[in-house]
PDB file of C-alpha atoms (C1' of nucleotides) in Angstrom:
ATOM      1  CA  MET G   1      -0.028   0.346  -0.156  1.00 57.00           C
ATOM      2  CA  PRO G   2       2.424   2.733   1.088  1.00 83.00           C
ATOM      3  CA  GLU G   3       3.127   5.853  -0.101  1.00 90.00           C
ATOM      4  CA  LEU G   4       3.503   9.047   1.908  1.00 92.00           C
ATOM      5  CA  ALA G   5       0.897   8.960   4.481  1.00 93.00           C
ATOM      6  CA  GLU G   6       0.628   5.086   4.645  1.00 95.00           C
ATOM      7  CA  VAL G   7       4.183   5.103   5.627  1.00 96.00           C
ATOM      8  CA  GLU G   8       3.758   7.939   8.354  1.00 96.00           C
ATOM      9  CA  TYR G   9       0.761   5.369   9.419  1.00 96.00           C
ATOM     10  CA  TYR G  10       3.002   2.630   9.996  1.00 97.00           C
ATOM     11  CA  ARG G  11       6.054   4.450  11.504  1.00 97.00           C
ATOM     12  CA  LYS G  12       3.897   5.008  14.345  1.00 97.00           C
ATOM     13  CA  GLU G  13       3.128   1.492  14.696  1.00 97.00           C
ATOM     14  CA  TRP G  14       6.604   1.045  16.289  1.00 98.00           C
ATOM     15  CA  ASP G  15       6.196   3.618  18.889  1.00 98.00           C
ATOM     16  CA  ALA G  16       4.853   0.893  20.908  1.00 98.00           C
ATOM     17  CA  GLY G  17       8.476   0.487  21.669  1.00 98.00           C
ATOM     18  CA  LEU G  18       9.694   3.652  22.307  1.00 98.00           C
ATOM     19  CA  ARG G  19      12.272   4.219  25.099  1.00 98.00           C
ATOM     20  CA  ARG G  20      12.262   0.388  25.409  1.00 98.00           C
ATOM     21  CA  THR G  21      15.291  -2.275  24.967  1.00 98.00           C
ATOM     22  CA  ILE G  22      15.323  -4.590  22.397  1.00 98.00           C
ATOM     23  CA  THR G  23      16.546  -8.161  24.019  1.00 98.00           C
ATOM     24  CA  ARG G  24      16.404 -10.183  20.856  1.00 97.00           C
ATOM     25  CA  VAL G  25      16.171  -9.781  16.877  1.00 97.00           C
ATOM     26  CA  ALA G  26      15.044 -12.187  14.118  1.00 97.00           C
ATOM     27  CA  VAL G  27      16.138 -11.662  10.819  1.00 96.00           C
ATOM     28  CA  HIS G  28      15.565 -13.567   7.227  1.00 96.00           C
ATOM     29  CA  ALA G  29      19.180 -12.018   6.535  1.00 95.00           C
ATOM     30  CA  GLU G  30      19.670 -13.539   3.071  1.00 94.00           C
ATOM     31  CA  LYS G  31      16.295 -12.074   1.594  1.00 95.00           C
ATOM     32  CA  ARG G  32      17.246  -9.636  -0.924  1.00 93.00           C
ATOM     33  CA  LEU G  33      15.312  -6.940   1.582  1.00 95.00           C
ATOM     34  CA  PHE G  34      18.889  -6.748   3.505  1.00 96.00           C
ATOM     35  CA  ARG G  35      20.719  -6.494   0.404  1.00 91.00           C
ATOM     36  CA  GLY G  36      23.839  -3.743   0.683  1.00 86.00           C
ATOM     37  CA  GLY G  37      23.444  -4.274   4.576  1.00 86.00           C
ATOM     38  CA  ASP G  38      25.543  -6.441   6.952  1.00 89.00           C
ATOM     39  CA  MET G  39      22.588  -8.194   8.743  1.00 92.00           C
ATOM     40  CA  THR G  40      24.858 -10.322  10.674  1.00 92.00           C
ATOM     41  CA  ARG G  41      26.045  -7.330  12.280  1.00 95.00           C
ATOM     42  CA  LEU G  42      22.510  -6.160  13.300  1.00 96.00           C
ATOM     43  CA  ALA G  43      21.453  -8.945  14.840  1.00 95.00           C
ATOM     44  CA  ALA G  44      24.733  -8.387  16.758  1.00 96.00           C
ATOM     45  CA  GLN G  45      24.685  -4.936  17.984  1.00 97.00           C
ATOM     46  CA  MET G  46      20.973  -4.562  18.585  1.00 98.00           C
ATOM     47  CA  PRO G  47      20.283  -6.585  21.950  1.00 98.00           C
ATOM     48  CA  GLY G  48      20.776  -4.164  24.713  1.00 98.00           C
ATOM     49  CA  ALA G  49      19.714  -1.161  22.365  1.00 98.00           C
ATOM     50  CA  LYS G  50      16.892   1.248  22.944  1.00 98.00           C
ATOM     51  CA  LEU G  51      14.448   2.561  20.430  1.00 98.00           C
ATOM     52  CA  LEU G  52      14.766   6.509  20.833  1.00 98.00           C
ATOM     53  CA  GLY G  53      12.722   7.937  17.924  1.00 98.00           C
ATOM     54  CA  SER G  54      11.662   7.809  13.914  1.00 98.00           C
ATOM     55  CA  GLU G  55      11.113  10.021  11.396  1.00 97.00           C
ATOM     56  CA  ALA G  56       9.276   9.128   7.944  1.00 97.00           C
ATOM     57  CA  ARG G  57      10.028  11.248   4.753  1.00 96.00           C
ATOM     58  CA  ALA G  58       8.574  10.519   1.230  1.00 96.00           C
ATOM     59  CA  LYS G  59       8.419   6.612   1.334  1.00 97.00           C
ATOM     60  CA  GLN G  60      11.262   6.181   3.724  1.00 97.00           C
ATOM     61  CA  MET G  61      11.340   5.656   7.358  1.00 98.00           C
ATOM     62  CA  LEU G  62      14.609   6.207   9.926  1.00 98.00           C
ATOM     63  CA  PHE G  63      14.306   4.601  13.140  1.00 98.00           C
ATOM     64  CA  ARG G  64      17.100   5.863  15.935  1.00 98.00           C
ATOM     65  CA  PHE G  65      18.295   3.609  18.739  1.00 98.00           C
ATOM     66  CA  SER G  66      20.570   4.042  21.431  1.00 98.00           C
ATOM     67  CA  ARG G  67      23.950   3.146  21.158  1.00 98.00           C
ATOM     68  CA  ASP G  68      24.576   5.130  17.651  1.00 98.00           C
ATOM     69  CA  LEU G  69      22.338   2.475  15.808  1.00 98.00           C
ATOM     70  CA  TRP G  70      19.827   3.545  12.948  1.00 97.00           C
ATOM     71  CA  LEU G  71      17.316   1.237  10.842  1.00 97.00           C
ATOM     72  CA  GLY G  72      15.924   2.144   7.519  1.00 97.00           C
ATOM     73  CA  VAL G  73      12.812   1.196   6.474  1.00 97.00           C
ATOM     74  CA  HIS G  74      11.242   1.504   2.834  1.00 97.00           C
ATOM     75  CA  LEU G  75       7.855  -0.532   2.436  1.00 97.00           C
ATOM     76  CA  GLY G  76       7.782  -1.325  -1.250  1.00 96.00           C
ATOM     77  CA  MET G  77       4.645  -2.330  -2.573  1.00 96.00           C
ATOM     78  CA  THR G  78       3.744  -4.643   0.021  1.00 96.00           C
ATOM     79  CA  GLY G  79       5.434  -3.866   3.865  1.00 97.00           C
ATOM     80  CA  LYS G  80       4.092  -3.226   6.868  1.00 97.00           C
ATOM     81  CA  LEU G  81       4.936  -2.329  10.413  1.00 98.00           C
ATOM     82  CA  ARG G  82       2.913  -3.354  13.679  1.00 97.00           C
ATOM     83  CA  ALA G  83       3.721  -4.324  17.065  1.00 98.00           C
ATOM     84  CA  GLU G  84       2.570  -7.674  18.669  1.00 98.00           C
ATOM     85  CA  PRO G  85       3.036  -9.344  22.175  1.00 98.00           C
ATOM     86  CA  PRO G  86       6.617 -10.151  22.970  1.00 97.00           C
ATOM     87  CA  ASP G  87       5.877 -13.804  22.639  1.00 97.00           C
ATOM     88  CA  PHE G  88       5.083 -13.685  19.060  1.00 97.00           C
ATOM     89  CA  ALA G  89       6.422 -16.482  16.827  1.00 97.00           C
ATOM     90  CA  PRO G  90       7.296 -14.609  13.089  1.00 97.00           C
ATOM     91  CA  GLY G  91       5.394 -16.061  10.280  1.00 96.00           C
ATOM     92  CA  ARG G  92       6.937 -16.847   6.859  1.00 96.00           C
ATOM     93  CA  HIS G  93       6.840 -12.827   5.560  1.00 97.00           C
ATOM     94  CA  ASP G  94       7.926 -11.464   8.935  1.00 97.00           C
ATOM     95  CA  HIS G  95      11.700 -11.068   8.009  1.00 98.00           C
ATOM     96  CA  LEU G  96      12.220  -8.843  10.762  1.00 98.00           C
ATOM     97  CA  VAL G  97      11.315  -8.640  14.241  1.00 98.00           C
ATOM     98  CA  LEU G  98      12.510  -6.470  17.150  1.00 98.00           C
ATOM     99  CA  PHE G  99      11.441  -8.251  20.544  1.00 98.00           C
ATOM    100  CA  GLN G 100      11.834  -6.367  23.494  1.00 98.00           C
ATOM    101  CA  LYS G 101      10.401  -6.896  26.787  1.00 98.00           C
ATOM    102  CA  SER G 102       6.541  -6.168  26.515  1.00 97.00           C
ATOM    103  CA  CYS G 103       6.357  -6.127  22.676  1.00 97.00           C
ATOM    104  CA  ALA G 104       7.479  -7.507  19.118  1.00 98.00           C
ATOM    105  CA  LEU G 105       8.316  -5.223  16.774  1.00 98.00           C
ATOM    106  CA  VAL G 106       7.425  -6.518  13.005  1.00 98.00           C
ATOM    107  CA  PHE G 107       8.172  -6.203   9.799  1.00 98.00           C
ATOM    108  CA  THR G 108       6.353  -7.892   7.261  1.00 97.00           C
ATOM    109  CA  ASP G 109       6.760  -7.884   3.211  1.00 97.00           C
ATOM    110  CA  PRO G 110       4.815 -10.584   1.466  1.00 97.00           C
ATOM    111  CA  ARG G 111       6.413  -9.549  -2.216  1.00 96.00           C
ATOM    112  CA  MET G 112       9.795  -8.573  -0.658  1.00 96.00           C
ATOM    113  CA  PHE G 113      10.095  -5.377  -2.932  1.00 96.00           C
ATOM    114  CA  GLY G 114      10.804  -3.394   0.217  1.00 96.00           C
ATOM    115  CA  ARG G 115      14.268  -2.376   1.746  1.00 96.00           C
ATOM    116  CA  VAL G 116      15.744  -2.349   5.048  1.00 97.00           C
ATOM    117  CA  LEU G 117      19.079  -0.598   5.821  1.00 96.00           C
ATOM    118  CA  PHE G 118      21.336  -0.599   8.730  1.00 96.00           C
ATOM    119  CA  HIS G 119      23.673   2.031  10.020  1.00 96.00           C
ATOM    120  CA  GLU G 120      26.285   2.678  12.589  1.00 96.00           C
ATOM    121  CA  GLY G 121      27.360   6.326  13.519  1.00 97.00           C
ATOM    122  CA  ARG G 122      26.581   9.404  15.402  1.00 97.00           C
ATOM    123  CA  GLN G 123      25.160  10.955  12.391  1.00 97.00           C
ATOM    124  CA  PRO G 124      22.303   9.709  10.239  1.00 97.00           C
ATOM    125  CA  PRO G 125      23.149   7.881   7.093  1.00 96.00           C
ATOM    126  CA  ALA G 126      24.086   9.884   3.871  1.00 94.00           C
ATOM    127  CA  TRP G 127      20.723   8.161   1.998  1.00 94.00           C
ATOM    128  CA  TRP G 128      18.475   9.919   4.443  1.00 96.00           C
ATOM    129  CA  THR G 129      19.941  13.140   4.830  1.00 95.00           C
ATOM    130  CA  ALA G 130      20.130  13.610   0.860  1.00 94.00           C
ATOM    131  CA  LEU G 131      16.262  13.109   0.987  1.00 95.00           C
ATOM    132  CA  PRO G 132      14.926  15.786  -1.422  1.00 95.00           C
ATOM    133  CA  PRO G 133      12.494  18.287   0.680  1.00 94.00           C
ATOM    134  CA  ALA G 134       9.242  17.070   1.235  1.00 96.00           C
ATOM    135  CA  VAL G 135       6.099  18.501  -1.022  1.00 97.00           C
ATOM    136  CA  THR G 136       4.329  19.867   2.121  1.00 97.00           C
ATOM    137  CA  ALA G 137       8.032  21.988   2.720  1.00 97.00           C
ATOM    138  CA  PRO G 138       8.318  25.649   2.059  1.00 97.00           C
ATOM    139  CA  GLU G 139      11.476  24.663  -0.299  1.00 96.00           C
ATOM    140  CA  PHE G 140       8.895  22.937  -2.625  1.00 97.00           C
ATOM    141  CA  THR G 141       8.228  25.955  -4.917  1.00 97.00           C
ATOM    142  CA  PRO G 142       6.121  26.244  -7.900  1.00 97.00           C
ATOM    143  CA  GLU G 143       9.649  27.545  -9.408  1.00 96.00           C
ATOM    144  CA  LEU G 144      10.919  23.747  -8.522  1.00 96.00           C
ATOM    145  CA  VAL G 145       8.033  22.067 -10.190  1.00 97.00           C
ATOM    146  CA  ARG G 146       8.919  24.027 -13.439  1.00 97.00           C
ATOM    147  CA  ALA G 147      12.187  23.605 -13.663  1.00 97.00           C
ATOM    148  CA  PHE G 148      11.367  19.550 -13.425  1.00 97.00           C
ATOM    149  CA  LEU G 149       8.920  19.844 -15.696  1.00 98.00           C
ATOM    150  CA  GLN G 150      10.943  21.724 -18.596  1.00 97.00           C
ATOM    151  CA  LYS G 151      14.116  19.333 -18.205  1.00 96.00           C
ATOM    152  CA  ARG G 152      11.531  16.454 -18.653  1.00 97.00           C
ATOM    153  CA  ALA G 153       9.720  17.905 -21.452  1.00 97.00           C
ATOM    154  CA  ARG G 154       9.262  14.087 -23.201  1.00 97.00           C
ATOM    155  CA  LEU G 155       7.981  12.977 -20.131  1.00 98.00           C
ATOM    156  CA  ALA G 156       4.233  11.843 -19.598  1.00 98.00           C
ATOM    157  CA  VAL G 157       2.990  14.127 -16.461  1.00 98.00           C
ATOM    158  CA  LYS G 158       1.472  10.927 -14.794  1.00 98.00           C
ATOM    159  CA  ALA G 159       5.049   9.220 -15.075  1.00 98.00           C
ATOM    160  CA  ALA G 160       6.585  12.867 -13.408  1.00 98.00           C
ATOM    161  CA  LEU G 161       4.439  12.814 -10.568  1.00 98.00           C
ATOM    162  CA  LEU G 162       6.264   9.174  -9.509  1.00 97.00           C
ATOM    163  CA  VAL G 163       9.632  10.537 -10.019  1.00 97.00           C
ATOM    164  CA  GLN G 164      10.781  10.659  -6.132  1.00 97.00           C
ATOM    165  CA  SER G 165      13.632  12.930  -6.474  1.00 96.00           C
ATOM    166  CA  ALA G 166      10.791  15.493  -7.763  1.00 97.00           C
ATOM    167  CA  PHE G 167       7.577  14.634  -5.693  1.00 98.00           C
ATOM    168  CA  PRO G 168       8.773  12.800  -3.203  1.00 97.00           C
ATOM    169  CA  GLY G 169       6.197  10.336  -1.640  1.00 97.00           C
ATOM    170  CA  VAL G 170       4.104  10.405  -4.211  1.00 97.00           C
ATOM    171  CA  GLY G 171       2.988   7.364  -5.518  1.00 97.00           C
ATOM    172  CA  ASN G 172       0.135   5.715  -8.069  1.00 97.00           C
ATOM    173  CA  TRP G 173      -3.286   6.815  -6.635  1.00 96.00           C
ATOM    174  CA  MET G 174      -2.041   9.981  -5.087  1.00 97.00           C
ATOM    175  CA  ALA G 175      -0.685  11.052  -8.553  1.00 97.00           C
ATOM    176  CA  ASP G 176      -3.956  10.152 -10.221  1.00 97.00           C
ATOM    177  CA  GLU G 177      -5.733  12.257  -7.749  1.00 97.00           C
ATOM    178  CA  ILE G 178      -3.112  15.151  -8.266  1.00 98.00           C
ATOM    179  CA  LEU G 179      -4.258  15.182 -11.878  1.00 98.00           C
ATOM    180  CA  TRP G 180      -7.978  14.826 -11.451  1.00 98.00           C
ATOM    181  CA  ARG G 181      -7.662  17.916  -8.991  1.00 98.00           C
ATOM    182  CA  ALA G 182      -5.599  19.987 -11.351  1.00 98.00           C
ATOM    183  CA  LYS G 183      -7.699  18.893 -14.351  1.00 98.00           C
ATOM    184  CA  ILE G 184      -4.840  17.443 -16.647  1.00 98.00           C
ATOM    185  CA  VAL G 185      -4.775  14.310 -18.589  1.00 98.00           C
ATOM    186  CA  PRO G 186      -1.953  12.346 -17.508  1.00 97.00           C
ATOM    187  CA  GLY G 187      -0.677  11.425 -20.973  1.00 97.00           C
ATOM    188  CA  ALA G 188       0.054  14.991 -21.494  1.00 97.00           C
ATOM    189  CA  LEU G 189       3.813  15.755 -21.815  1.00 97.00           C
ATOM    190  CA  CYS G 190       5.422  17.703 -19.230  1.00 98.00           C
ATOM    191  CA  GLY G 191       6.472  20.091 -22.064  1.00 97.00           C
ATOM    192  CA  THR G 192       3.408  21.150 -22.879  1.00 97.00           C
ATOM    193  CA  LEU G 193       2.136  22.247 -19.683  1.00 97.00           C
ATOM    194  CA  THR G 194       1.329  25.872 -19.426  1.00 97.00           C
ATOM    195  CA  LYS G 195       3.046  27.966 -16.265  1.00 97.00           C
ATOM    196  CA  ALA G 196      -0.655  27.906 -14.649  1.00 97.00           C
ATOM    197  CA  ARG G 197      -0.581  24.323 -15.216  1.00 97.00           C
ATOM    198  CA  ALA G 198       2.554  23.434 -13.528  1.00 98.00           C
ATOM    199  CA  ALA G 199       1.434  25.944 -10.502  1.00 98.00           C
ATOM    200  CA  ALA G 200      -2.066  23.823 -10.301  1.00 98.00           C
ATOM    201  CA  LEU G 201       0.217  20.706 -10.072  1.00 98.00           C
ATOM    202  CA  TRP G 202       2.131  22.340  -7.484  1.00 98.00           C
ATOM    203  CA  ARG G 203      -0.916  23.146  -5.684  1.00 98.00           C
ATOM    204  CA  GLU G 204      -2.615  20.094  -5.573  1.00 98.00           C
ATOM    205  CA  ALA G 205       0.427  18.199  -4.814  1.00 98.00           C
ATOM    206  CA  ARG G 206       0.226  20.210  -1.656  1.00 98.00           C
ATOM    207  CA  GLU G 207      -3.002  19.771  -1.132  1.00 97.00           C
ATOM    208  CA  VAL G 208      -3.049  16.059  -1.604  1.00 97.00           C
ATOM    209  CA  CYS G 209      -0.239  15.132   0.288  1.00 97.00           C
ATOM    210  CA  ASN G 210      -1.644  17.444   3.011  1.00 96.00           C
ATOM    211  CA  GLY G 211      -4.959  15.641   2.685  1.00 95.00           C
ATOM    212  CA  ALA G 212      -3.614  12.531   3.091  1.00 93.00           C
ATOM    213  CA  LEU G 213      -1.617  13.311   6.079  1.00 94.00           C
ATOM    214  CA  ALA G 214      -4.514  14.218   7.756  1.00 91.00           C
ATOM    215  CA  THR G 215      -6.627  11.210   7.407  1.00 89.00           C
ATOM    216  CA  VAL G 216      -4.804   8.134   6.076  1.00 86.00           C
ATOM    217  CA  ALA G 217      -1.778   8.912   8.257  1.00 88.00           C
ATOM    218  CA  VAL G 218      -3.685   9.611  11.294  1.00 84.00           C
ATOM    219  CA  ASP G 219      -5.662   6.466  11.748  1.00 88.00           C
ATOM    220  CA  PHE G 220      -5.779   4.869   8.157  1.00 85.00           C
ATOM    221  CA  SER G 221      -8.833   6.178   7.475  1.00 86.00           C
ATOM    222  CA  ASP G 222     -10.078   7.124   3.753  1.00 87.00           C
ATOM    223  CA  PRO G 223      -9.019  10.304   2.716  1.00 91.00           C
ATOM    224  CA  PRO G 224     -12.540  12.641   2.111  1.00 91.00           C
ATOM    225  CA  ASP G 225     -15.750  11.450   0.352  1.00 91.00           C
ATOM    226  CA  ASP G 226     -15.195  14.025  -2.596  1.00 93.00           C
ATOM    227  CA  TRP G 227     -11.979  12.398  -3.422  1.00 95.00           C
ATOM    228  CA  PHE G 228     -11.264  11.081  -6.628  1.00 96.00           C
ATOM    229  CA  TYR G 229      -9.761   8.310  -4.533  1.00 95.00           C
ATOM    230  CA  HIS G 230     -12.881   6.659  -3.771  1.00 94.00           C
ATOM    231  CA  GLU G 231     -14.106   6.362  -7.500  1.00 95.00           C
ATOM    232  CA  ARG G 232     -10.409   5.430  -9.116  1.00 93.00           C
ATOM    233  CA  TRP G 233     -10.392   1.642  -7.255  1.00 89.00           C
ATOM    234  CA  SER G 234     -14.205   0.888  -8.519  1.00 88.00           C
ATOM    235  CA  PRO G 235     -13.693  -0.769 -12.233  1.00 83.00           C
ATOM    236  CA  ASP G 236     -16.983   0.986 -12.472  1.00 89.00           C
ATOM    237  CA  GLY G 237     -15.659   4.325 -11.460  1.00 93.00           C
ATOM    238  CA  HIS G 238     -17.178   7.822 -12.762  1.00 95.00           C
ATOM    239  CA  CYS G 239     -15.760  11.212 -12.334  1.00 97.00           C
ATOM    240  CA  PRO G 240     -17.155  12.948  -8.818  1.00 96.00           C
ATOM    241  CA  ARG G 241     -17.366  16.575 -10.573  1.00 96.00           C
ATOM    242  CA  ASP G 242     -19.267  15.005 -14.041  1.00 95.00           C
ATOM    243  CA  GLY G 243     -20.058  11.928 -13.675  1.00 95.00           C
ATOM    244  CA  SER G 244     -18.487  10.669 -16.732  1.00 96.00           C
ATOM    245  CA  ALA G 245     -17.117   7.286 -16.903  1.00 96.00           C
ATOM    246  CA  LEU G 246     -13.492   7.294 -15.672  1.00 96.00           C
ATOM    247  CA  ARG G 247     -10.861   6.303 -18.417  1.00 96.00           C
ATOM    248  CA  THR G 248      -7.838   3.799 -18.096  1.00 95.00           C
ATOM    249  CA  ALA G 249      -4.894   3.297 -19.484  1.00 95.00           C
ATOM    250  CA  THR G 250      -0.941   2.309 -18.370  1.00 95.00           C
ATOM    251  CA  ILE G 251       1.040   5.484 -18.166  1.00 96.00           C
ATOM    252  CA  GLY G 252       4.158   5.378 -16.604  1.00 93.00           C
ATOM    253  CA  GLY G 253       4.435   1.739 -16.694  1.00 94.00           C
ATOM    254  CA  ARG G 254       1.617   1.901 -13.987  1.00 96.00           C
ATOM    255  CA  THR G 255      -2.479   1.757 -14.063  1.00 96.00           C
ATOM    256  CA  THR G 256      -3.808   5.311 -14.454  1.00 97.00           C
ATOM    257  CA  ARG G 257      -7.226   6.415 -14.515  1.00 97.00           C
ATOM    258  CA  TRP G 258      -8.509  10.055 -15.183  1.00 97.00           C
ATOM    259  CA  CYS G 259     -11.736  11.616 -16.141  1.00 97.00           C
ATOM    260  CA  PRO G 260     -11.912  12.186 -20.417  1.00 97.00           C
ATOM    261  CA  ARG G 261     -14.267  15.079 -19.779  1.00 97.00           C
ATOM    262  CA  CYS G 262     -12.358  17.465 -17.058  1.00 96.00           C
ATOM    263  CA  GLN G 263      -9.222  16.363 -17.601  1.00 97.00           C
ATOM    264  CA  ARG G 264      -7.434  17.501 -20.856  1.00 94.00           C
TER     265      ARG G 264
ATOM    266  C1'  DC C   1      -5.927 -19.952 -14.361  1.00 76.22           C
ATOM    267  C1'  DG C   2      -4.235 -15.450 -15.454  1.00 76.22           C
ATOM    268  C1'  DA C   3      -3.859 -10.971 -14.355  1.00 76.22           C
ATOM    269  C1'  DG C   4      -2.801  -7.066 -12.039  1.00 76.22           C
ATOM    270  C1'  DA C   5      -1.326  -5.257  -7.513  1.00 76.22           C
ATOM    271  C1'  DT C   6      -0.604   1.693  -3.437  1.00 76.22           C
ATOM    272  C1'  DG C   7       7.590   0.643  -5.999  1.00 76.22           C
ATOM    273  C1'  DT C   8      12.192   0.699  -7.196  1.00 76.22           C
ATOM    274  C1'  DT C   9      15.974  -0.696 -10.358  1.00 76.22           C
ATOM    275  C1'  DC C  10      18.362  -2.037 -14.306  1.00 76.22           C
ATOM    276  C1'  DG C  11      19.629  -2.846 -19.366  1.00 76.22           C
ATOM    277  C1'  DG C  12      18.714  -1.503 -23.807  1.00 76.22           C
ATOM    278  C1'  DC C  13      16.906   1.555 -27.129  1.00 76.22           C
ATOM    279  C1'  DT C  14      16.508   5.833 -29.187  1.00 76.22           C
TER     280       DT C  14
ATOM    281  C1'  DA W   1      24.411  10.951 -24.205  1.00 76.22           C
ATOM    282  C1'  DA W   2      20.874  11.744 -21.412  1.00 76.22           C
ATOM    283  C1'  DG W   3      16.865  10.131 -21.225  1.00 76.22           C
ATOM    284  C1'  DC W   4      12.796   7.217 -21.871  1.00 76.22           C
ATOM    285  C1'  DC W   5      10.403   2.652 -21.310  1.00 76.22           C
ATOM    286  C1'  DG W   6       9.596  -2.267 -20.470  1.00 76.22           C
ATOM    287  C1'  DA W   7      11.008  -5.871 -17.700  1.00 76.22           C
ATOM    288  C1'  DA W   8      12.346  -7.877 -13.709  1.00 76.22           C
ATOM    289  C1'  DC W   9      12.161  -8.794  -8.818  1.00 76.22           C
ATOM    290  C1'  DA W  10       8.339 -12.380  -5.789  1.00 76.22           C
ATOM    291  C1'  DT W  11       3.830 -13.024  -3.859  1.00 76.22           C
ATOM    292  C1'  DC W  12      -0.933 -13.139  -3.128  1.00 76.22           C
ATOM    293  C1'  DT W  13      -5.518 -11.936  -4.650  1.00 76.22           C
ATOM    294  C1'  DC W  14      -9.284 -11.460  -7.435  1.00 76.22           C
TER     295       DC W  14
END
DNA sequence: CGAGATGTTCGGCT
DNA sequence: AAGCCGAACATCTC
C-alpha cells in the first residue's frame, strides 16, 4: 500500500516500543530486502539498544536507537510495520522482528520489494540526509516544479509525478488524485504544460499530500468523501465532478485512471 | 488459471 | 548521451 501517508501511519506502529530496549532480533538475513547491509552485524549489535525515536520522509522511515544504531525501512509495495505481544512467533513473511520485554516490533513484506538498511554512526546515514525536501515543505516551490517539468519535457506528466526526486512520497493513487484535481490529462507531456497548469500541479500536489497526512496517516481512515480516490478503485468508477465514466490506461508503466471530460 | 497489485532498479534503445 | 520504456523482482488475491 505504502505511499507518503501510509508510510507515516506504519512508522507510528513501532511507537509501541519507544524508550524500550531490544532483547532479541529475528531476521531472514538472506532475503533481498537486506541487500547491501550487514545483517549479521545488526543481529549482534541490536540487543541491548533502546528505540529512541523515528521519522518518516517521503516513502522512507528512519528509526534511531541508542549506541548510535539506525534502521532505515522502505515498505516497497506490500511492506507493513506492526507491534505484537512479546511471545510473537514470526511467520513466513515476517522478515525482521525486534523483540522487547513487552512487545515485538514486526516488519512484514510478502513481495519483498521493500528494503531495510542498518547504519552505525553518530550521524544519520547519508542517503537519509540527501532526501529531497517534502512536497509539503516551504522549499517545494512552483519554480522547482516548473524547472523539473521543463527538464523532462518528453515525459508524460503522470510518470513525472512518480519521480521520487521531484515529488517525494507521491505514489500511484496520489498521482492520479493530483492530476484529477489539477484537471490535467495524465498522458500530457511535461513540456506542453503552461505555467498556470504547472502551478496547479504544484498546488494540488501539496493539497493531496496534506489531505492524506490528515486522514490516512492519522488512523488509516479514507480520504474525504469528495476525493477521486474512492472512484479510482472501482472498475466502474465515475468522475465525482461530472459523472463521466473514467478511462483506464497504462501510463508511466502504471495503471492510470482519469476523467476524459474534465482532464485535458 | 491468468492478470494485476499503493515501488524501485536495471538494461537496452533512441 | 541523457532520458525514456519495459522487464524484472516475488507473492498473493480476485
